[in-house]
PDB file of C-alpha atoms in Angstrom:
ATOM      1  CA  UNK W 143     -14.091   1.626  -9.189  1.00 95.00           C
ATOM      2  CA  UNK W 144     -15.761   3.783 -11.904  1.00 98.00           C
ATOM      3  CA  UNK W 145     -19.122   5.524 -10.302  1.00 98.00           C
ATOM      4  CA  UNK W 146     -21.881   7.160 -12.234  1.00 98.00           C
ATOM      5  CA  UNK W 147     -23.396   9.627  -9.861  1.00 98.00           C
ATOM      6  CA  UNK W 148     -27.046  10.352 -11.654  1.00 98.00           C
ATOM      7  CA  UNK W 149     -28.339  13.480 -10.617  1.00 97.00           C
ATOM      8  CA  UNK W 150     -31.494  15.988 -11.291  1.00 95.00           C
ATOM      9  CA  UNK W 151     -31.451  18.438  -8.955  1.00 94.00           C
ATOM     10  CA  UNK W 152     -34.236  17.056  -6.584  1.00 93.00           C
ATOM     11  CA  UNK W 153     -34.032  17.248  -3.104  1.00 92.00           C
ATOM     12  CA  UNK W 154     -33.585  13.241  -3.401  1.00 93.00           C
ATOM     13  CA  UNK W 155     -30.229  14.034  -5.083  1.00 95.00           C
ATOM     14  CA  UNK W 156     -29.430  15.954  -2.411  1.00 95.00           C
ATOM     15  CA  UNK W 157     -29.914  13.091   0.061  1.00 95.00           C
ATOM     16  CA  UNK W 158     -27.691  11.068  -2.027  1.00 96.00           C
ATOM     17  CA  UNK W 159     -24.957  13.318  -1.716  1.00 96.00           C
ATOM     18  CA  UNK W 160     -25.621  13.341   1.834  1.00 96.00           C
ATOM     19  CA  UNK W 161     -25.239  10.122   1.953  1.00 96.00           C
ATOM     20  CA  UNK W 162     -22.220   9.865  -0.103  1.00 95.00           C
ATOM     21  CA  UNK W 163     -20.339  12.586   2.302  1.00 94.00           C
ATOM     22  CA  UNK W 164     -21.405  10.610   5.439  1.00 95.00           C
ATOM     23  CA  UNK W 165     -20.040   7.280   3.831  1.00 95.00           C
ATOM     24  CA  UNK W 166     -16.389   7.967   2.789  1.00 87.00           C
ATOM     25  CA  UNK W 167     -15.172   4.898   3.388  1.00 91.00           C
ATOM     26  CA  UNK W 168     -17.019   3.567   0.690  1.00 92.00           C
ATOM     27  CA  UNK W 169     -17.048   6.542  -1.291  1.00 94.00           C
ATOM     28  CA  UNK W 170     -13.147   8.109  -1.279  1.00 91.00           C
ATOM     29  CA  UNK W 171     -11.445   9.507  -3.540  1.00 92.00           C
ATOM     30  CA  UNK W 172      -9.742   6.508  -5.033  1.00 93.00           C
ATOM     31  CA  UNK W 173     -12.497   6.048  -7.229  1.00 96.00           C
ATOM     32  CA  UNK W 174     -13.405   7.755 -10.621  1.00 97.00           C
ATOM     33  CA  UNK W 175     -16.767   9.541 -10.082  1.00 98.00           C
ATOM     34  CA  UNK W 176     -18.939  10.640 -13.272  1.00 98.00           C
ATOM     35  CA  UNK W 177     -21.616  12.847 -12.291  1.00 98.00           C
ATOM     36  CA  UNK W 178     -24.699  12.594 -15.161  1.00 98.00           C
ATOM     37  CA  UNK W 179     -27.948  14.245 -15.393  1.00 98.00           C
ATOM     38  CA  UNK W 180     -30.361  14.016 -17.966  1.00 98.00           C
ATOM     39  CA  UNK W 181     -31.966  17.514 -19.756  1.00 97.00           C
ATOM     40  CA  UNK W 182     -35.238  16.842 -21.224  1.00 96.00           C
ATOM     41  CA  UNK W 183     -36.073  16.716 -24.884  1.00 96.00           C
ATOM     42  CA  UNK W 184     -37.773  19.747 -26.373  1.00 96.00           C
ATOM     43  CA  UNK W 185     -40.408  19.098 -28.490  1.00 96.00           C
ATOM     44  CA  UNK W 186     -39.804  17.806 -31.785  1.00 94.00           C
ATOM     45  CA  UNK W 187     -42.406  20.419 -33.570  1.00 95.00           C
ATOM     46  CA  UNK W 188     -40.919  23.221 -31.378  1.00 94.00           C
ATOM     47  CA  UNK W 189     -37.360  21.968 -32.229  1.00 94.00           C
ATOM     48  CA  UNK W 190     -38.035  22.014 -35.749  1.00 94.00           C
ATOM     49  CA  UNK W 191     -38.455  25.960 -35.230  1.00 95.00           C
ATOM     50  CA  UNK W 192     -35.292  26.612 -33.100  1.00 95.00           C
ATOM     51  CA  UNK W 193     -31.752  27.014 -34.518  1.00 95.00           C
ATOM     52  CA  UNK W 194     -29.090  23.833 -33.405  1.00 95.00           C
ATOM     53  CA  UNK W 195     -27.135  26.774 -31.982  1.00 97.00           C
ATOM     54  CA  UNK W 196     -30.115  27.802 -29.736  1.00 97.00           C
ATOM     55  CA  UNK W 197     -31.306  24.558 -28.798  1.00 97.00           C
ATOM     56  CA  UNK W 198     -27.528  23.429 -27.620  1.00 97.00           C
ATOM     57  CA  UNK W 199     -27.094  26.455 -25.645  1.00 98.00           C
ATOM     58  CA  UNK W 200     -30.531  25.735 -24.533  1.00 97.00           C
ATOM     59  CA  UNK W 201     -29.612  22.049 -23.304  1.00 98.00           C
ATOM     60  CA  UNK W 202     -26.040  23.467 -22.023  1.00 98.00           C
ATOM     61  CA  UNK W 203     -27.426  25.958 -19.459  1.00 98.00           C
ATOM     62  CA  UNK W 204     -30.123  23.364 -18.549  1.00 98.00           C
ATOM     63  CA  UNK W 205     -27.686  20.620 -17.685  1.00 98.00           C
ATOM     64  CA  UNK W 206     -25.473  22.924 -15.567  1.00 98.00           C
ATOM     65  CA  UNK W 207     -28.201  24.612 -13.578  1.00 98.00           C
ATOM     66  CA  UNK W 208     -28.175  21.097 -12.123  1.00 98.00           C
ATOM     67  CA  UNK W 209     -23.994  20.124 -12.368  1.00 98.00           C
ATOM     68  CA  UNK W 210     -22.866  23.370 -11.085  1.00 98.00           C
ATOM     69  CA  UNK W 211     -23.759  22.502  -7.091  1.00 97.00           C
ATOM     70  CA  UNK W 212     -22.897  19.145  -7.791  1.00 98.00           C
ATOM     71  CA  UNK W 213     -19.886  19.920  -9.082  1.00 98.00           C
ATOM     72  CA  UNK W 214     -19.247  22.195  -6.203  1.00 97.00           C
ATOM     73  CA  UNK W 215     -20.116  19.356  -3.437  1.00 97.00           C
ATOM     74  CA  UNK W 216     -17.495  17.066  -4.960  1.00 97.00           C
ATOM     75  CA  UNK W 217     -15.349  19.733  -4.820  1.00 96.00           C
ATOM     76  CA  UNK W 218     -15.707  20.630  -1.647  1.00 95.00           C
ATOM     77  CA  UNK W 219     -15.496  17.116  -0.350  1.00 95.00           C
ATOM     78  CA  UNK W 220     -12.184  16.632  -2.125  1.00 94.00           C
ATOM     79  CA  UNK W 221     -13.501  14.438  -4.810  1.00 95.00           C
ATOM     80  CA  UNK W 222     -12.429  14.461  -8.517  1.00 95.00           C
ATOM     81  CA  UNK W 223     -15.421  14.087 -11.243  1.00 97.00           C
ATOM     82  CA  UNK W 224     -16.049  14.715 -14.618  1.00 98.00           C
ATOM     83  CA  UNK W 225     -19.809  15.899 -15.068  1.00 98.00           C
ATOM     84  CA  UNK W 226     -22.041  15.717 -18.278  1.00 98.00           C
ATOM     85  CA  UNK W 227     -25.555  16.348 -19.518  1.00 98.00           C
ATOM     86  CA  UNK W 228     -27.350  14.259 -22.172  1.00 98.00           C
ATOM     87  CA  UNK W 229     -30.312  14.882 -23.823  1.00 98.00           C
ATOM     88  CA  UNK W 230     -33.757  11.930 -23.174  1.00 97.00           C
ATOM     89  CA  UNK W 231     -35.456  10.353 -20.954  1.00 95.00           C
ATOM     90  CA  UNK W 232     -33.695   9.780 -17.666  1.00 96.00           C
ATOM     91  CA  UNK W 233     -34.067   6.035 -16.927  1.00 95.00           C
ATOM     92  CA  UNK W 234     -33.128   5.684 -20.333  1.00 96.00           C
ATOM     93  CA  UNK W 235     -30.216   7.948 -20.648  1.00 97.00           C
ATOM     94  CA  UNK W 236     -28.643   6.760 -17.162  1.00 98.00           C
ATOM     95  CA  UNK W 237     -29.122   3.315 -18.446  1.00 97.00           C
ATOM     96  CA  UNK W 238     -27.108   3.499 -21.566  1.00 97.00           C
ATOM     97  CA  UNK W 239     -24.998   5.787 -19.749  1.00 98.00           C
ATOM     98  CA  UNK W 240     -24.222   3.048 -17.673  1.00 98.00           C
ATOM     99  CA  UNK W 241     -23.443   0.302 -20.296  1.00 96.00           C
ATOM    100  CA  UNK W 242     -21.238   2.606 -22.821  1.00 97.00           C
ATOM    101  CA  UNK W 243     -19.312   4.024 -19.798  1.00 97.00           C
ATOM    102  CA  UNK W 244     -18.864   0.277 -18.360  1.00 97.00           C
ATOM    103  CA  UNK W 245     -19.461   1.830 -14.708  1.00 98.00           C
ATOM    104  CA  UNK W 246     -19.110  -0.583 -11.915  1.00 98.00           C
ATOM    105  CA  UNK W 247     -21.947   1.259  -9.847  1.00 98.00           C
ATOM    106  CA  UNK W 248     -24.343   3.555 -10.521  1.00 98.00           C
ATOM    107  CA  UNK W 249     -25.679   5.924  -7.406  1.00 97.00           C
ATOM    108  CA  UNK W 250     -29.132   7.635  -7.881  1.00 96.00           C
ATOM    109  CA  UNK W 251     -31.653   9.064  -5.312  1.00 93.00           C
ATOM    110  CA  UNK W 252     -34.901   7.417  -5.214  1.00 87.00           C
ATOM    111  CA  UNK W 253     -38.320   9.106  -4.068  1.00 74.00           C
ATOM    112  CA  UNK W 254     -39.374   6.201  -3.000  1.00 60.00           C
ATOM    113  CA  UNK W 255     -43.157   5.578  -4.620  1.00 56.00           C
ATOM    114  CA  UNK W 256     -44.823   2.988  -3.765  1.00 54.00           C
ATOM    115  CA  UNK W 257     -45.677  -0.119  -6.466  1.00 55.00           C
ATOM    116  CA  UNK W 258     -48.810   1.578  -7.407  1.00 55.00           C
ATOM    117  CA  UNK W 259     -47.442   5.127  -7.697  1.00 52.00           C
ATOM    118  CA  UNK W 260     -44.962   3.212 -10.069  1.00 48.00           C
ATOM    119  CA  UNK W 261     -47.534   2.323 -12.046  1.00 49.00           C
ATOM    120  CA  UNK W 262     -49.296   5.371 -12.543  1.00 40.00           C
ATOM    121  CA  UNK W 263     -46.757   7.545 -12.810  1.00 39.00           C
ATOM    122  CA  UNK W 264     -43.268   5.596 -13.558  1.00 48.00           C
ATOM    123  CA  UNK W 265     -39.909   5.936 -12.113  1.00 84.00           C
ATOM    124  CA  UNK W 266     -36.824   6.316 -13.476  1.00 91.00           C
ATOM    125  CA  UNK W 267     -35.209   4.624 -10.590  1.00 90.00           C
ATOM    126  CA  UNK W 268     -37.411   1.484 -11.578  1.00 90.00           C
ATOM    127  CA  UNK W 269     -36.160   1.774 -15.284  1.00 93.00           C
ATOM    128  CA  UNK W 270     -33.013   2.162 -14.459  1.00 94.00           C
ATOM    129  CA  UNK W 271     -32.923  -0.900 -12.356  1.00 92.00           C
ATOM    130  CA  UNK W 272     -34.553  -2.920 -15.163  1.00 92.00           C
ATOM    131  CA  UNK W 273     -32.960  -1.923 -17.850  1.00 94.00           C
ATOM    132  CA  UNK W 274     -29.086  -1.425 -16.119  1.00 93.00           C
ATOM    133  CA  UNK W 275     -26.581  -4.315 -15.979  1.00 95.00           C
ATOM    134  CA  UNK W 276     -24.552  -2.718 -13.618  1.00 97.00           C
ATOM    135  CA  UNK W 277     -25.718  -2.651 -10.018  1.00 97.00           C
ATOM    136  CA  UNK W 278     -27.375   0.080  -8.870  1.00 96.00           C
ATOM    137  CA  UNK W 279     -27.458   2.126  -5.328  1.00 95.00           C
ATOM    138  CA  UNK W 280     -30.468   3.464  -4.415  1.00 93.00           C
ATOM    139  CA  UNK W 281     -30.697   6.317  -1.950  1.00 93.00           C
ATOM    140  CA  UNK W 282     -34.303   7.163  -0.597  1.00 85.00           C
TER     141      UNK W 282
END
């Protein structure tokens, strides 16, 4: 089964790992785990001023400062991944993530607002949920 593991760092990713370690026998290694997290966009007007060099290395170093203990955790639990960072909005990157990659699952930690903190302040779990065709696991 291909898994994307969505990740940001959070202590709610690191309750998803948990979870993953404490369930092997769902999660072994004879599936093919892809471990995503999403670096936001800089500013357009402050972009405009930055070299494509900068802003890449910029994006780069952001993106591993969350894989890197990630990548280390699969490691450590015996599990192959490939890990990546793309630049947007999180709901939306995981989401089209998702569909291009034609994952089976999709695993993300959750914070668990409430319908009115959803409201106010939006969740990426919640977009990802409506907007992803593949089935997603949600870890709170």
């Amino acid at each position: 089964m291909k898994i994307l593991v969505a990740v940001d760092g959070s202590s709610y990713t690191k309750r998803m790992l948990g979870y993953l370690a404490a369930h092997d026998e769902l999660f072994g290694s004879a599936h093919d785990y892809t471990v995503l997290t999403a670096v936001p966009a800089v500013p357009p007007r402050a972009a405009a001023v930055i070299d494509k060099a900068t802003l890449a290395e910029y994006y780069t170093d952001e993106g591993e400062k969350v894989l890197k203990p990630v990548r280390t955790f699969f490691e450590k639990q015996g599990l192959k991944s490939k890990t990546q960072h793309k630049v947007g909005h999180p709901g939306e990157v995981i989401a089209k993530a998702a569909s291009a990659g034609k994952f089976d699952l999709v695993v993300m930690g959750s914070h668990g607002h409430s319908t009115l903190d959803n409201l106010v302040m939006g969740s990426v779990a919640t977009y990802v949920v409506a907007h992803c065709k593949t089935p997603v696991l949600l870890v709170r």
